[in-house]
Amino acid sequence: MVLSKSEAAAALAEIDTTTRRNGLLKGYRIGGPILMLWSVVWALGYLNMGLLAPHWWGWTWLGLDAVGVIGTVLLAQRGQRQAGVGAQGGPNSLRMLGGMAVVMIFVSAVFAVLRPTDPAGYVAFPGLLVGVIYAGVGVFFARRYLLIGAVMFALTLIGFYGFKEHLAFWMASASAALFVSGVWLWRG
């Protein structure tokens, strides 16, 4: 049996599509547990914001972010090993740590420069930023993240305009959407 040039091209295109889809699903399975971890970090951080005086917020988030970053690297490495993707650690882990550091420095710089007078600004900004980041990842790489980003962005705005006096608690409960999203990614 001899394949024509167009049949061979169609078969190669189908193989390429299947390979890309398989890689995307592996990425979702790796990203799901990470999203679930960060939903817990967020819930605890926002609960603390609702319960503690503002001068404790930075310290609370610093500790929780450290746990989140370490957990993210460990979960990513485990997921990559299980999925047979890349090496454990190495350049991917360094890029991930670098990306998280850039975001943390950016948030700190925005707060230092803009100095919101309303504490709700401090509470809402991370939700808006994460919503935009996920939406951007969804637009360019993995479509499911677009929906996750849109939901986080919308929940943050709803809380800011609808429940401002209880925004920290609203955001803590909205982190359940991140957990559900993580399960959705993980389950494929």
Coordinates of C-alpha atoms in Angstrom, one line a residue:
M1 CA 0.0 0.0 0.0
V2 CA 1.4 3.3 -1.1
L3 CA 0.2 6.6 0.5
S4 CA -0.2 9.6 -1.6
K5 CA 1.5 12.8 -0.7
S6 CA -1.8 14.3 0.6
E7 CA -2.7 11.2 2.6
A8 CA 0.7 11.2 4.2
A9 CA 0.4 14.9 5.0
A10 CA -3.1 14.4 6.5
A11 CA -1.7 11.5 8.6
L12 CA 1.2 13.6 9.9
A13 CA -1.2 16.5 10.7
E14 CA -3.4 14.1 12.7
I15 CA -0.4 12.7 14.6
D16 CA 0.7 16.3 15.3
T17 CA -2.8 17.2 16.6
T18 CA -2.9 14.2 18.8
T19 CA 0.5 14.8 20.2
R20 CA -0.3 18.4 21.0
R21 CA -3.6 17.4 22.7
N22 CA -1.9 14.7 24.7
G23 CA 0.7 17.3 25.9
L24 CA -2.0 19.8 26.8
L25 CA -3.9 17.1 28.8
K26 CA -0.6 16.2 30.6
G27 CA -0.2 19.9 31.4
Y28 CA -3.7 20.1 32.8
R29 CA -3.1 17.0 35.0
I30 CA 0.1 18.6 36.3
G31 CA -1.6 22.0 36.8
G32 CA -4.7 20.8 38.6
P33 CA -3.1 19.8 41.9
I34 CA -1.1 23.1 41.9
L35 CA -4.3 25.1 41.5
M36 CA -5.9 23.1 44.3
L37 CA -2.9 23.9 46.5
W38 CA -3.1 27.6 45.8
S39 CA -6.8 27.6 46.5
V40 CA -6.0 26.4 50.0
V41 CA -3.2 29.0 50.3
W42 CA -5.7 31.7 49.2
A43 CA -8.4 30.6 51.5
L44 CA -6.1 30.7 54.5
G45 CA -4.6 34.0 53.4
Y46 CA -7.9 35.7 52.9
L47 CA -9.4 34.3 56.1
N48 CA -6.4 35.8 57.9
M49 CA -7.0 39.1 56.2
G50 CA -10.5 39.1 57.4
L51 CA -9.5 38.2 61.0
L52 CA -6.2 40.0 61.5
A53 CA -5.2 43.6 61.7
P54 CA -3.7 44.9 58.3
H55 CA -0.2 45.1 59.7
W56 CA -0.1 41.3 59.9
W57 CA -1.3 40.7 56.3
G58 CA 2.1 40.9 54.7
W59 CA 3.7 38.5 57.1
T60 CA 0.8 36.1 56.7
W61 CA 1.0 36.1 53.0
L62 CA 4.8 35.8 53.0
G63 CA 4.6 32.6 55.0
L64 CA 1.7 31.2 52.9
D65 CA 3.3 32.2 49.6
A66 CA 6.5 30.4 50.7
V67 CA 4.4 27.2 51.3
G68 CA 2.7 27.7 48.0
V69 CA 5.9 28.2 46.0
I70 CA 7.6 25.1 47.6
G71 CA 4.5 23.0 47.1
T72 CA 4.2 24.2 43.5
V73 CA 7.7 23.1 42.7
L74 CA 7.3 19.8 44.4
L75 CA 3.9 19.1 42.8
A76 CA 5.2 20.1 39.3
Q77 CA 8.2 17.8 39.6
R78 CA 6.1 14.9 40.8
G79 CA 3.5 15.6 38.0
Q80 CA 6.3 15.7 35.4
R81 CA 7.8 12.4 36.6
Q82 CA 4.3 10.7 36.6
A83 CA 3.5 12.1 33.1
G84 CA 6.9 11.3 31.8
V85 CA 7.5 15.0 30.9
G86 CA 10.9 16.6 31.2
A87 CA 13.4 16.2 34.0
Q88 CA 12.7 16.5 37.7
G89 CA 13.7 20.0 38.5
G90 CA 16.2 21.8 36.4
P91 CA 15.3 24.6 34.0
N92 CA 11.5 24.2 34.3
S93 CA 11.6 24.6 38.1
L94 CA 13.9 27.5 37.9
R95 CA 11.6 29.2 35.3
M96 CA 8.6 28.5 37.5
L97 CA 10.4 30.0 40.6
G98 CA 11.5 33.0 38.5
G99 CA 8.0 33.6 37.2
M100 CA 6.6 33.5 40.7
A101 CA 9.3 35.8 42.0
V102 CA 8.5 38.3 39.2
V103 CA 4.8 38.3 40.1
M104 CA 5.5 38.7 43.9
I105 CA 7.9 41.6 43.2
F106 CA 5.4 43.2 40.9
V107 CA 2.6 43.0 43.4
S108 CA 4.8 44.4 46.1
A109 CA 6.0 47.2 43.8
V110 CA 2.4 48.1 42.9
F111 CA 1.4 48.3 46.5
A112 CA 4.4 50.4 47.4
V113 CA 3.9 52.8 44.5
L114 CA 0.1 53.1 44.5
R115 CA -0.5 52.7 48.2
P116 CA -4.2 52.0 48.2
T117 CA -6.1 54.1 50.8
D118 CA -8.9 51.6 51.0
P119 CA -7.9 48.1 52.3
A120 CA -10.2 46.5 49.8
G121 CA -7.7 47.5 47.1
Y122 CA -5.1 45.3 48.8
V123 CA -7.6 42.5 49.0
A124 CA -8.9 42.7 45.4
F125 CA -5.7 43.3 43.5
P126 CA -4.2 39.7 43.7
G127 CA -7.5 38.2 42.5
L128 CA -7.6 40.6 39.5
L129 CA -4.0 39.9 38.7
V130 CA -4.4 36.1 38.9
G131 CA -7.5 36.3 36.8
V132 CA -5.6 38.2 34.1
I133 CA -2.6 35.9 34.2
Y134 CA -4.8 32.8 33.9
A135 CA -6.8 34.4 31.1
G136 CA -3.6 35.2 29.3
V137 CA -2.3 31.7 29.6
G138 CA -5.7 30.5 28.3
V139 CA -5.6 32.9 25.3
F140 CA -2.1 31.8 24.2
F141 CA -1.6 28.3 25.4
A142 CA -4.3 26.3 27.3
R143 CA -7.9 27.3 26.7
R144 CA -9.3 26.0 30.0
Y145 CA -7.3 28.6 31.9
L146 CA -9.2 31.4 30.0
L147 CA -12.4 30.3 31.8
I148 CA -10.6 30.0 35.1
G149 CA -9.2 33.5 34.8
A150 CA -12.5 34.9 33.7
V151 CA -14.2 33.4 36.8
M152 CA -11.6 34.7 39.2
F153 CA -11.7 38.1 37.7
A154 CA -15.5 38.2 37.8
L155 CA -15.7 36.9 41.4
T156 CA -13.2 39.5 42.5
L157 CA -15.2 42.3 40.9
I158 CA -18.5 41.0 42.3
G159 CA -16.9 40.8 45.8
F160 CA -15.3 44.3 45.5
Y161 CA -18.5 46.0 44.4
G162 CA -21.1 43.8 46.1
F163 CA -19.5 42.8 49.4
K164 CA -16.7 45.2 50.0
E165 CA -17.0 45.2 53.8
H166 CA -16.6 41.4 53.8
L167 CA -14.3 41.2 50.8
A168 CA -11.6 39.1 52.5
F169 CA -14.2 36.5 53.5
W170 CA -15.7 36.7 50.0
M171 CA -12.3 36.0 48.4
A172 CA -11.6 33.2 50.9
S173 CA -14.8 31.5 49.7
A174 CA -14.1 32.4 46.1
S175 CA -11.0 30.3 46.4
A176 CA -13.3 27.3 46.2
A177 CA -13.6 28.1 42.5
L178 CA -9.9 27.7 42.2
F179 CA -10.1 24.3 43.9
V180 CA -13.0 23.2 41.6
S181 CA -11.0 24.4 38.6
G182 CA -8.0 22.4 39.8
V183 CA -10.1 19.3 40.0
W184 CA -11.5 20.0 36.5
L185 CA -7.9 20.3 35.1
W186 CA -6.6 17.3 37.0
R187 CA -9.5 15.0 35.9
G188 CA -9.0 16.0 32.3

